[in-house]
Structures are given as structure tokens and as C-alpha cells.
PDB file of C-alpha atoms in Angstrom:
ATOM      1  CA  MET A 244      14.925  12.122  35.634  1.00 84.00           C
ATOM      2  CA  LYS A 245      18.527  11.127  34.953  1.00 82.00           C
ATOM      3  CA  SER A 246      21.623  13.140  34.093  1.00 83.00           C
ATOM      4  CA  SER A 247      23.711  12.661  30.962  1.00 78.00           C
ATOM      5  CA  THR A 248      26.265  10.664  32.957  1.00 77.00           C
ATOM      6  CA  ASN A 249      23.664   7.896  33.266  1.00 76.00           C
ATOM      7  CA  PHE A 250      22.877   7.741  29.557  1.00 74.00           C
ATOM      8  CA  ILE A 251      23.417   4.324  27.970  1.00 70.00           C
ATOM      9  CA  PRO A 252      23.186   4.174  24.154  1.00 68.00           C
ATOM     10  CA  ALA A 253      20.498   1.837  22.861  1.00 71.00           C
ATOM     11  CA  SER A 254      21.693  -1.461  21.478  1.00 81.00           C
ATOM     12  CA  ILE A 255      21.731  -1.879  17.728  1.00 91.00           C
ATOM     13  CA  ALA A 256      18.413  -2.862  16.144  1.00 95.00           C
ATOM     14  CA  VAL A 257      18.608  -3.556  12.412  1.00 96.00           C
ATOM     15  CA  LEU A 258      15.684  -3.777   9.999  1.00 96.00           C
ATOM     16  CA  VAL A 259      16.844  -5.818   6.989  1.00 96.00           C
ATOM     17  CA  VAL A 260      14.776  -5.077   3.875  1.00 94.00           C
ATOM     18  CA  GLY A 261      14.784  -7.027   0.639  1.00 90.00           C
ATOM     19  CA  ASP A 262      13.051  -9.238  -1.889  1.00 88.00           C
ATOM     20  CA  PRO A 263      12.579 -12.965  -1.239  1.00 87.00           C
ATOM     21  CA  GLY A 264      15.849 -14.805  -1.863  1.00 85.00           C
ATOM     22  CA  SER A 265      18.013 -11.724  -1.463  1.00 89.00           C
ATOM     23  CA  GLY A 266      19.985 -13.208   1.459  1.00 89.00           C
ATOM     24  CA  LYS A 267      18.215 -11.677   4.482  1.00 92.00           C
ATOM     25  CA  SER A 268      18.040 -14.915   6.477  1.00 90.00           C
ATOM     26  CA  ARG A 269      21.630 -15.795   5.596  1.00 87.00           C
ATOM     27  CA  LEU A 270      22.805 -12.431   6.910  1.00 92.00           C
ATOM     28  CA  CYS A 271      20.877 -12.963  10.151  1.00 92.00           C
ATOM     29  CA  MET A 272      22.453 -16.391  10.687  1.00 91.00           C
ATOM     30  CA  SER A 273      25.840 -14.669  10.956  1.00 92.00           C
ATOM     31  CA  VAL A 274      25.009 -12.884  14.230  1.00 93.00           C
ATOM     32  CA  PRO A 275      26.249 -14.259  17.579  1.00 92.00           C
ATOM     33  CA  ASP A 276      24.064 -16.723  19.527  1.00 93.00           C
ATOM     34  CA  PRO A 277      20.809 -16.076  17.647  1.00 95.00           C
ATOM     35  CA  GLY A 278      17.334 -16.776  18.960  1.00 96.00           C
ATOM     36  CA  ILE A 279      15.116 -16.843  15.870  1.00 96.00           C
ATOM     37  CA  LEU A 280      11.380 -16.231  15.648  1.00 97.00           C
ATOM     38  CA  ASP A 281      10.813 -17.939  12.299  1.00 96.00           C
ATOM     39  CA  CYS A 282       7.609 -16.594  10.752  1.00 96.00           C
ATOM     40  CA  ASP A 283       8.463 -17.389   7.118  1.00 92.00           C
ATOM     41  CA  GLY A 284       9.565 -21.018   7.385  1.00 89.00           C
ATOM     42  CA  ASN A 285      12.449 -20.384   5.000  1.00 87.00           C
ATOM     43  CA  LEU A 286      15.459 -20.946   7.240  1.00 86.00           C
ATOM     44  CA  ALA A 287      16.623 -24.191   5.635  1.00 86.00           C
ATOM     45  CA  SER A 288      19.118 -22.756   3.137  1.00 81.00           C
ATOM     46  CA  ALA A 289      20.554 -20.317   5.685  1.00 84.00           C
ATOM     47  CA  VAL A 290      20.966 -23.124   8.228  1.00 86.00           C
ATOM     48  CA  ARG A 291      22.760 -25.324   5.682  1.00 83.00           C
ATOM     49  CA  VAL A 292      25.258 -22.559   5.021  1.00 79.00           C
ATOM     50  CA  ALA A 293      25.704 -21.964   8.757  1.00 81.00           C
ATOM     51  CA  GLY A 294      26.876 -25.537   9.281  1.00 80.00           C
ATOM     52  CA  ASN A 295      26.870 -26.595  12.927  1.00 86.00           C
ATOM     53  CA  LYS A 296      26.242 -23.129  14.369  1.00 89.00           C
ATOM     54  CA  LYS A 297      24.105 -23.284  17.519  1.00 91.00           C
ATOM     55  CA  PHE A 298      20.872 -21.312  17.586  1.00 94.00           C
ATOM     56  CA  PHE A 299      17.463 -21.322  19.255  1.00 94.00           C
ATOM     57  CA  PHE A 300      14.276 -20.947  17.237  1.00 95.00           C
ATOM     58  CA  SER A 301      10.511 -20.874  17.442  1.00 95.00           C
ATOM     59  CA  GLN A 302       7.900 -21.198  14.691  1.00 96.00           C
ATOM     60  CA  PRO A 303       4.641 -19.566  15.857  1.00 96.00           C
ATOM     61  CA  TYR A 304       2.588 -21.163  13.083  1.00 96.00           C
ATOM     62  CA  ILE A 305       3.229 -24.745  14.181  1.00 95.00           C
ATOM     63  CA  ASN A 306       2.875 -26.553  17.506  1.00 91.00           C
ATOM     64  CA  ASP A 307       5.504 -28.841  18.974  1.00 86.00           C
ATOM     65  CA  ASP A 308       3.335 -31.816  17.951  1.00 90.00           C
ATOM     66  CA  GLY A 309       3.491 -30.714  14.315  1.00 90.00           C
ATOM     67  CA  LYS A 310      -0.082 -29.441  14.121  1.00 94.00           C
ATOM     68  CA  GLU A 311      -0.780 -26.068  12.536  1.00 96.00           C
ATOM     69  CA  VAL A 312      -1.552 -23.137  14.826  1.00 96.00           C
ATOM     70  CA  PRO A 313      -4.786 -21.406  13.702  1.00 96.00           C
ATOM     71  CA  GLU A 314      -4.036 -18.044  12.098  1.00 95.00           C
ATOM     72  CA  LEU A 315      -6.190 -16.287  14.673  1.00 95.00           C
ATOM     73  CA  ASP A 316      -3.870 -17.526  17.444  1.00 97.00           C
ATOM     74  CA  ARG A 317      -0.534 -16.856  15.776  1.00 97.00           C
ATOM     75  CA  TRP A 318      -0.011 -13.274  16.969  1.00 97.00           C
ATOM     76  CA  ASN A 319      -0.394 -14.190  20.650  1.00 97.00           C
ATOM     77  CA  ARG A 320       1.753 -17.268  20.116  1.00 97.00           C
ATOM     78  CA  ALA A 321       4.442 -15.142  18.432  1.00 98.00           C
ATOM     79  CA  VAL A 322       4.453 -12.612  21.283  1.00 98.00           C
ATOM     80  CA  ALA A 323       4.779 -15.379  23.896  1.00 97.00           C
ATOM     81  CA  GLU A 324       7.626 -17.056  21.995  1.00 97.00           C
ATOM     82  CA  THR A 325       9.338 -13.692  21.502  1.00 98.00           C
ATOM     83  CA  LYS A 326       9.340 -13.086  25.252  1.00 98.00           C
ATOM     84  CA  ALA A 327      10.794 -16.545  25.846  1.00 97.00           C
ATOM     85  CA  LEU A 328      13.651 -15.898  23.409  1.00 97.00           C
ATOM     86  CA  LEU A 329      14.361 -12.448  24.852  1.00 97.00           C
ATOM     87  CA  VAL A 330      14.748 -13.742  28.434  1.00 97.00           C
ATOM     88  CA  ASN A 331      16.864 -16.739  27.396  1.00 97.00           C
ATOM     89  CA  PRO A 332      20.363 -15.948  28.757  1.00 95.00           C
ATOM     90  CA  GLU A 333      21.933 -18.014  25.960  1.00 95.00           C
ATOM     91  CA  VAL A 334      20.388 -15.786  23.282  1.00 95.00           C
ATOM     92  CA  GLN A 335      22.617 -12.834  22.477  1.00 93.00           C
ATOM     93  CA  THR A 336      20.813 -11.734  19.313  1.00 95.00           C
ATOM     94  CA  PHE A 337      17.059 -11.759  18.770  1.00 97.00           C
ATOM     95  CA  VAL A 338      16.175 -12.419  15.125  1.00 97.00           C
ATOM     96  CA  LEU A 339      12.696 -11.999  13.702  1.00 97.00           C
ATOM     97  CA  ASP A 340      12.727 -13.659  10.296  1.00 96.00           C
ATOM     98  CA  GLY A 341       9.593 -12.540   8.538  1.00 95.00           C
ATOM     99  CA  LEU A 342       8.048  -9.295   9.798  1.00 97.00           C
ATOM    100  CA  SER A 343       5.685  -9.257   6.808  1.00 95.00           C
ATOM    101  CA  ASN A 344       4.022 -12.480   7.950  1.00 96.00           C
ATOM    102  CA  LEU A 345       4.002 -11.431  11.603  1.00 97.00           C
ATOM    103  CA  CYS A 346       2.200  -8.214  10.611  1.00 96.00           C
ATOM    104  CA  ARG A 347      -0.492 -10.154   8.788  1.00 95.00           C
ATOM    105  CA  TRP A 348      -1.086 -12.214  11.914  1.00 97.00           C
ATOM    106  CA  GLY A 349      -1.199  -9.002  13.928  1.00 96.00           C
ATOM    107  CA  LEU A 350      -3.803  -7.525  11.613  1.00 94.00           C
ATOM    108  CA  VAL A 351      -5.980 -10.644  11.990  1.00 95.00           C
ATOM    109  CA  HIS A 352      -5.579 -10.351  15.771  1.00 96.00           C
ATOM    110  CA  ALA A 353      -6.473  -6.638  15.769  1.00 94.00           C
ATOM    111  CA  GLU A 354      -9.558  -7.282  13.655  1.00 93.00           C
ATOM    112  CA  ASN A 355     -10.716 -10.062  15.963  1.00 93.00           C
ATOM    113  CA  GLU A 356     -10.286  -7.870  19.047  1.00 93.00           C
ATOM    114  CA  LEU A 357     -12.433  -5.168  17.435  1.00 93.00           C
ATOM    115  CA  VAL A 358     -15.146  -7.705  16.595  1.00 91.00           C
ATOM    116  CA  LYS A 359     -15.149  -8.917  20.200  1.00 92.00           C
ATOM    117  CA  ALA A 360     -15.557  -5.292  21.300  1.00 91.00           C
ATOM    118  CA  GLY A 361     -18.672  -5.001  19.125  1.00 91.00           C
ATOM    119  CA  ILE A 362     -17.181  -2.833  16.381  1.00 89.00           C
ATOM    120  CA  ASN A 363     -18.521  -3.401  12.872  1.00 85.00           C
ATOM    121  CA  ILE A 364     -15.302  -3.628  10.879  1.00 81.00           C
ATOM    122  CA  LYS A 365     -17.161  -3.629   7.574  1.00 77.00           C
ATOM    123  CA  LYS A 366     -18.372  -0.113   8.321  1.00 77.00           C
ATOM    124  CA  GLU A 367     -15.253   0.911  10.256  1.00 82.00           C
ATOM    125  CA  TYR A 368     -12.829  -0.553   7.733  1.00 78.00           C
ATOM    126  CA  LEU A 369      -9.830   1.510   8.819  1.00 83.00           C
ATOM    127  CA  ALA A 370     -10.309   0.683  12.492  1.00 89.00           C
ATOM    128  CA  LYS A 371      -8.266  -2.511  12.253  1.00 88.00           C
ATOM    129  CA  TYR A 372      -5.340  -0.636  10.708  1.00 89.00           C
ATOM    130  CA  ASN A 373      -5.483   2.033  13.396  1.00 90.00           C
ATOM    131  CA  ALA A 374      -5.552  -0.679  16.068  1.00 92.00           C
ATOM    132  CA  PHE A 375      -2.640  -2.485  14.431  1.00 93.00           C
ATOM    133  CA  ILE A 376      -0.275   0.512  14.581  1.00 93.00           C
ATOM    134  CA  PRO A 377       0.198   0.574  18.387  1.00 93.00           C
ATOM    135  CA  LEU A 378       0.185  -3.230  18.416  1.00 95.00           C
ATOM    136  CA  LEU A 379       3.261  -3.418  16.199  1.00 96.00           C
ATOM    137  CA  SER A 380       4.960  -0.337  17.647  1.00 95.00           C
ATOM    138  CA  ASN A 381       4.707  -1.758  21.158  1.00 96.00           C
ATOM    139  CA  TYR A 382       6.077  -5.082  19.896  1.00 97.00           C
ATOM    140  CA  ILE A 383       9.179  -3.409  18.429  1.00 96.00           C
ATOM    141  CA  THR A 384       9.675  -1.479  21.675  1.00 95.00           C
ATOM    142  CA  MET A 385       9.515  -4.783  23.558  1.00 96.00           C
ATOM    143  CA  LEU A 386      12.363  -6.117  21.392  1.00 96.00           C
ATOM    144  CA  ARG A 387      14.567  -3.129  22.242  1.00 94.00           C
ATOM    145  CA  ILE A 388      14.147  -3.093  26.028  1.00 93.00           C
ATOM    146  CA  PRO A 389      16.422  -6.055  26.996  1.00 93.00           C
ATOM    147  CA  GLY A 390      19.397  -4.410  25.238  1.00 90.00           C
ATOM    148  CA  LYS A 391      20.193  -7.389  23.030  1.00 93.00           C
ATOM    149  CA  LEU A 392      21.247  -7.105  19.422  1.00 94.00           C
ATOM    150  CA  VAL A 393      18.092  -7.175  17.275  1.00 96.00           C
ATOM    151  CA  PHE A 394      17.765  -8.155  13.605  1.00 97.00           C
ATOM    152  CA  VAL A 395      14.373  -8.085  11.858  1.00 97.00           C
ATOM    153  CA  THR A 396      13.819  -9.087   8.229  1.00 96.00           C
ATOM    154  CA  VAL A 397      10.989  -7.733   6.076  1.00 95.00           C
ATOM    155  CA  HIS A 398      10.002  -7.970   2.429  1.00 92.00           C
ATOM    156  CA  GLN A 399       9.563  -4.936   0.211  1.00 89.00           C
ATOM    157  CA  THR A 400       7.031  -4.024  -2.452  1.00 86.00           C
ATOM    158  CA  MET A 401       7.378  -1.773  -5.483  1.00 81.00           C
ATOM    159  CA  GLU A 402       4.948   1.052  -6.236  1.00 77.00           C
ATOM    160  CA  LYS A 403       4.973   3.115  -9.433  1.00 74.00           C
ATOM    161  CA  ASP A 404       3.532   6.625  -9.522  1.00 68.00           C
ATOM    162  CA  ASP A 405       1.034   6.781 -12.395  1.00 72.00           C
ATOM    163  CA  LEU A 406       1.764  10.456 -13.074  1.00 73.00           C
ATOM    164  CA  THR A 407       5.537  10.672 -12.824  1.00 71.00           C
ATOM    165  CA  GLY A 408       6.527   7.049 -13.418  1.00 69.00           C
ATOM    166  CA  THR A 409       8.713   7.224 -10.313  1.00 70.00           C
ATOM    167  CA  ILE A 410       9.339   3.864  -8.655  1.00 74.00           C
ATOM    168  CA  ARG A 411       9.035   3.785  -4.886  1.00 75.00           C
ATOM    169  CA  TYR A 412       9.842   0.837  -2.639  1.00 80.00           C
ATOM    170  CA  GLU A 413       7.903   0.285   0.580  1.00 85.00           C
ATOM    171  CA  LEU A 414       7.959  -2.217   3.417  1.00 90.00           C
ATOM    172  CA  ASP A 415       5.575  -5.098   2.807  1.00 91.00           C
ATOM    173  CA  ILE A 416       3.484  -4.469   5.912  1.00 92.00           C
ATOM    174  CA  PRO A 417      -0.063  -3.127   6.278  1.00 88.00           C
ATOM    175  CA  GLY A 418      -1.017   0.474   6.975  1.00 83.00           C
ATOM    176  CA  ARG A 419       1.014   3.660   7.128  1.00 83.00           C
ATOM    177  CA  LEU A 420       3.776   2.067   9.209  1.00 87.00           C
ATOM    178  CA  LYS A 421       5.285   0.879   5.913  1.00 86.00           C
ATOM    179  CA  ASN A 422       6.689   4.402   5.557  1.00 83.00           C
ATOM    180  CA  THR A 423       7.656   5.126   9.164  1.00 88.00           C
ATOM    181  CA  LEU A 424       8.602   1.878  10.912  1.00 92.00           C
ATOM    182  CA  GLY A 425      12.294   2.372  10.176  1.00 92.00           C
ATOM    183  CA  GLY A 426      12.272   5.161  12.747  1.00 92.00           C
ATOM    184  CA  GLN A 427      12.035   2.548  15.516  1.00 94.00           C
ATOM    185  CA  PHE A 428      15.326   0.965  14.434  1.00 95.00           C
ATOM    186  CA  THR A 429      18.860   2.281  14.725  1.00 93.00           C
ATOM    187  CA  ASP A 430      19.692   0.872  11.290  1.00 94.00           C
ATOM    188  CA  VAL A 431      17.771  -0.012   8.130  1.00 94.00           C
ATOM    189  CA  TRP A 432      19.792  -2.132   5.704  1.00 94.00           C
ATOM    190  CA  GLY A 433      18.836  -3.389   2.271  1.00 92.00           C
ATOM    191  CA  MET A 434      19.687  -6.771   0.796  1.00 92.00           C
ATOM    192  CA  SER A 435      20.023  -7.245  -2.939  1.00 87.00           C
ATOM    193  CA  SER A 436      20.932 -10.241  -5.051  1.00 86.00           C
ATOM    194  CA  LEU A 437      22.290  -9.642  -8.538  1.00 84.00           C
ATOM    195  CA  SER A 438      23.003 -12.101 -11.330  1.00 83.00           C
ATOM    196  CA  ASP A 439      26.727 -12.861 -11.493  1.00 81.00           C
ATOM    197  CA  PRO A 440      27.789 -15.752 -13.775  1.00 77.00           C
ATOM    198  CA  SER A 441      31.351 -15.460 -12.477  1.00 77.00           C
ATOM    199  CA  SER A 442      30.232 -16.363  -8.953  1.00 72.00           C
ATOM    200  CA  VAL A 443      30.151 -20.000  -7.823  1.00 69.00           C
ATOM    201  CA  VAL A 444      26.495 -19.572  -6.824  1.00 69.00           C
ATOM    202  CA  GLY A 445      25.649 -17.538  -9.949  1.00 78.00           C
ATOM    203  CA  ALA A 446      24.688 -14.459  -7.953  1.00 82.00           C
ATOM    204  CA  LYS A 447      26.183 -11.656  -5.896  1.00 90.00           C
ATOM    205  CA  TYR A 448      24.710 -10.831  -2.478  1.00 90.00           C
ATOM    206  CA  ILE A 449      25.117  -7.269  -1.248  1.00 92.00           C
ATOM    207  CA  VAL A 450      24.259  -5.611   2.072  1.00 94.00           C
ATOM    208  CA  ARG A 451      23.474  -1.934   1.539  1.00 92.00           C
ATOM    209  CA  THR A 452      23.647   0.363   4.547  1.00 92.00           C
ATOM    210  CA  LYS A 453      23.026   3.770   2.976  1.00 90.00           C
ATOM    211  CA  PRO A 454      20.456   5.150   0.519  1.00 83.00           C
ATOM    212  CA  SER A 455      20.831   3.435  -2.850  1.00 72.00           C
ATOM    213  CA  GLY A 456      17.806   4.544  -4.848  1.00 67.00           C
ATOM    214  CA  TYR A 457      16.703   0.907  -4.904  1.00 62.00           C
ATOM    215  CA  HIS A 458      15.659   0.217  -1.329  1.00 62.00           C
ATOM    216  CA  VAL A 459      13.538   2.263   1.062  1.00 68.00           C
ATOM    217  CA  ASN A 460      14.902   4.779   3.554  1.00 81.00           C
ATOM    218  CA  LEU A 461      18.183   3.005   4.292  1.00 90.00           C
ATOM    219  CA  LYS A 462      20.294   4.323   7.161  1.00 91.00           C
ATOM    220  CA  THR A 463      23.061   3.268   9.505  1.00 91.00           C
ATOM    221  CA  SER A 464      24.146   4.535  12.897  1.00 88.00           C
ATOM    222  CA  LEU A 465      27.552   2.940  12.340  1.00 87.00           C
ATOM    223  CA  ASP A 466      30.607   3.740  10.247  1.00 86.00           C
ATOM    224  CA  LEU A 467      29.852   1.008   7.708  1.00 89.00           C
ATOM    225  CA  ALA A 468      30.615   1.013   3.998  1.00 90.00           C
ATOM    226  CA  PRO A 469      27.631   1.849   1.745  1.00 92.00           C
ATOM    227  CA  SER A 470      27.714  -1.704   0.375  1.00 91.00           C
ATOM    228  CA  ILE A 471      29.163  -4.935   1.772  1.00 93.00           C
ATOM    229  CA  ASP A 472      29.645  -7.969  -0.476  1.00 92.00           C
ATOM    230  CA  ILE A 473      28.820 -11.200   1.412  1.00 92.00           C
ATOM    231  CA  THR A 474      28.774 -13.497  -1.634  1.00 90.00           C
ATOM    232  CA  GLY A 475      30.033 -16.965  -0.769  1.00 86.00           C
ATOM    233  CA  LYS A 476      31.016 -15.986   2.773  1.00 89.00           C
ATOM    234  CA  ARG A 477      30.372 -18.226   5.763  1.00 88.00           C
ATOM    235  CA  PRO A 478      28.446 -16.790   8.743  1.00 89.00           C
ATOM    236  CA  ASP A 479      31.645 -16.257  10.756  1.00 89.00           C
ATOM    237  CA  GLU A 480      33.197 -14.417   7.798  1.00 92.00           C
ATOM    238  CA  ILE A 481      30.158 -12.153   7.474  1.00 92.00           C
ATOM    239  CA  TRP A 482      30.197 -11.438  11.197  1.00 92.00           C
ATOM    240  CA  SER A 483      33.884 -10.562  11.045  1.00 91.00           C
ATOM    241  CA  LEU A 484      32.952  -7.740   8.653  1.00 90.00           C
ATOM    242  CA  LEU A 485      30.238  -6.400  10.953  1.00 90.00           C
ATOM    243  CA  ALA A 486      31.616  -7.116  14.429  1.00 88.00           C
ATOM    244  CA  PRO A 487      34.195  -4.272  14.550  1.00 84.00           C
ATOM    245  CA  LYS A 488      31.344  -1.773  14.229  1.00 81.00           C
ATOM    246  CA  LEU A 489      28.536  -3.605  16.011  1.00 79.00           C
ATOM    247  CA  SER A 490      30.482  -4.970  18.977  1.00 64.00           C
ATOM    248  CA  ILE A 491      30.938  -1.576  20.643  1.00 57.00           C
ATOM    249  CA  ASN A 492      27.160  -1.448  21.034  1.00 56.00           C
ATOM    250  CA  LEU A 493      26.747  -4.927  22.493  1.00 58.00           C
ATOM    251  CA  PRO A 494      26.460  -5.794  26.199  1.00 56.00           C
ATOM    252  CA  ALA A 495      29.705  -6.434  28.049  1.00 56.00           C
ATOM    253  CA  LYS A 496      29.394 -10.205  27.991  1.00 52.00           C
ATOM    254  CA  ALA A 497      28.907 -10.096  24.230  1.00 43.00           C
ATOM    255  CA  ASP A 498      32.217  -8.306  23.718  1.00 43.00           C
ATOM    256  CA  ASN A 499      34.100 -11.360  24.938  1.00 41.00           C
ATOM    257  CA  LYS A 500      32.243 -13.609  22.519  1.00 43.00           C
ATOM    258  CA  THR A 501      32.816 -11.246  19.653  1.00 40.00           C
ATOM    259  CA  THR A 502      36.550 -11.840  19.821  1.00 38.00           C
ATOM    260  CA  GLN A 503      35.941 -15.565  19.586  1.00 39.00           C
ATOM    261  CA  GLN A 504      33.838 -15.502  16.406  1.00 39.00           C
TER     262      GLN A 504
END
């Protein structure tokens, strides 16, 4: 047991929700000293915008020799690579780009473990989903323990209620965690891209930090504006908008780097 004088606030962990192409990866490339677990394989455009920014990365679906990692092995590979990025002293921010894909690998892993234990998953269909819940929850907890800044991207899906016609957006992950996973993060932000002919790129990219009626269960533990326009901004320019709020929650050594961004 510890007294309140020993309490240290948890570091910021942000779940970034949005459709493909909404700018999630670009936002994550703005963070300081990122170590990226790339599960989607869509970093190219974000890296081009980032210029010569240094980052570490791992792609759990492909070996160093260029050969594909079997899907059955990708969850364990992802966990091992995650641990390596988290203990790397040069990584200040852990970035998981593609939680939706990681979850699919986790579900395959959970199903295989049940089969090895002699459980008939055709009869016990929900067993794999029940086994997946603690698997993912424990993974997110693992990300939080080192105290580094954490950014995780995830796709969203749209559901329409047949009776009321109400549109509801959910995380694109399996099982009931799609409605509750945000509780394991300090912040849940939404990314949206809107057509904008006046923009050089023909679109406007917005970070939303509070409920918008468009994204799911958005929240922020910080004093951030409800929407932040990052259209056409370089990674250092995006970080300059976020750093004043995020930096007070970063480890001491990160504070020094923040002033240099």
C-alpha cells in the first residue's frame, strides 16, 4: 500500500480512431522518437511527409529476410517485437499502427490455443472471443507499464439500428471490447478527413478530442480543443500543437526533448 504522496499519474495513452486514409498514421508520426509496430503496412505516405525523422519500426507479418510470417505466428511475433520496442531506451513513444489487424491475429492465436487444449471451437463458438478479451486487455496493460507515451490506431465500423435508423460507430475489433476498450486509454481521439477543394491536398484532416456524434466514445484527459486542424502540417508542426498539453505527462527526459521539437 502507498500513500497519496507516492502517486504518479499514468502516462498518456491515446487510442486514435478513424476510417482508412483519415490521417491516423500521419498523426502518429508527429510524436517524439517513435517506435512503431506496423501491423497495417501503410506507413509509406506518413513517412514521406515526415521527411528525415528518425524512428524505429517492426512489421510482425514479415521476417527480416522478406518472407511472410504465417498468420498463426503473428500474434506471438507482435508481442515479442512490442517488448523490444518498449525496452529500447531510444524509443520515447510506442506506436501501434493497426490495432484492427493485431486483433485478428490475436483471435487466430486464441482459437489455436483452445484447439490445442482440446476444446471444440465449432461447438464452443464464443470460447475464442472470451479467450481473446484477456489476451488483448493484458497487451494494452503491458504497453502502459513502462510509462512511455503510447499511441494506438484502430479502424472504425458503422452500424445502423434497423428499428430507429440511428447510426452507431464501433471499433473495428472482434468481440465486446469494441465498446469498452477505450476505458484502458487516457484519451480516445477521432480522425476525420473531409473534402476541401481549397486545400492543396484536396482534403482537410481533423483531430477530434471530444464527442462529435461521428466517432465513438471520444474523450480527452487534457485541456485540448474539441477539434485540431492538421491539414498540410509537418510532423513537428503537429507536435507543437500537442506538446504543450502532452509534455507535462511525459517522463523527465522527454521534457527536454519536447523543447527541441
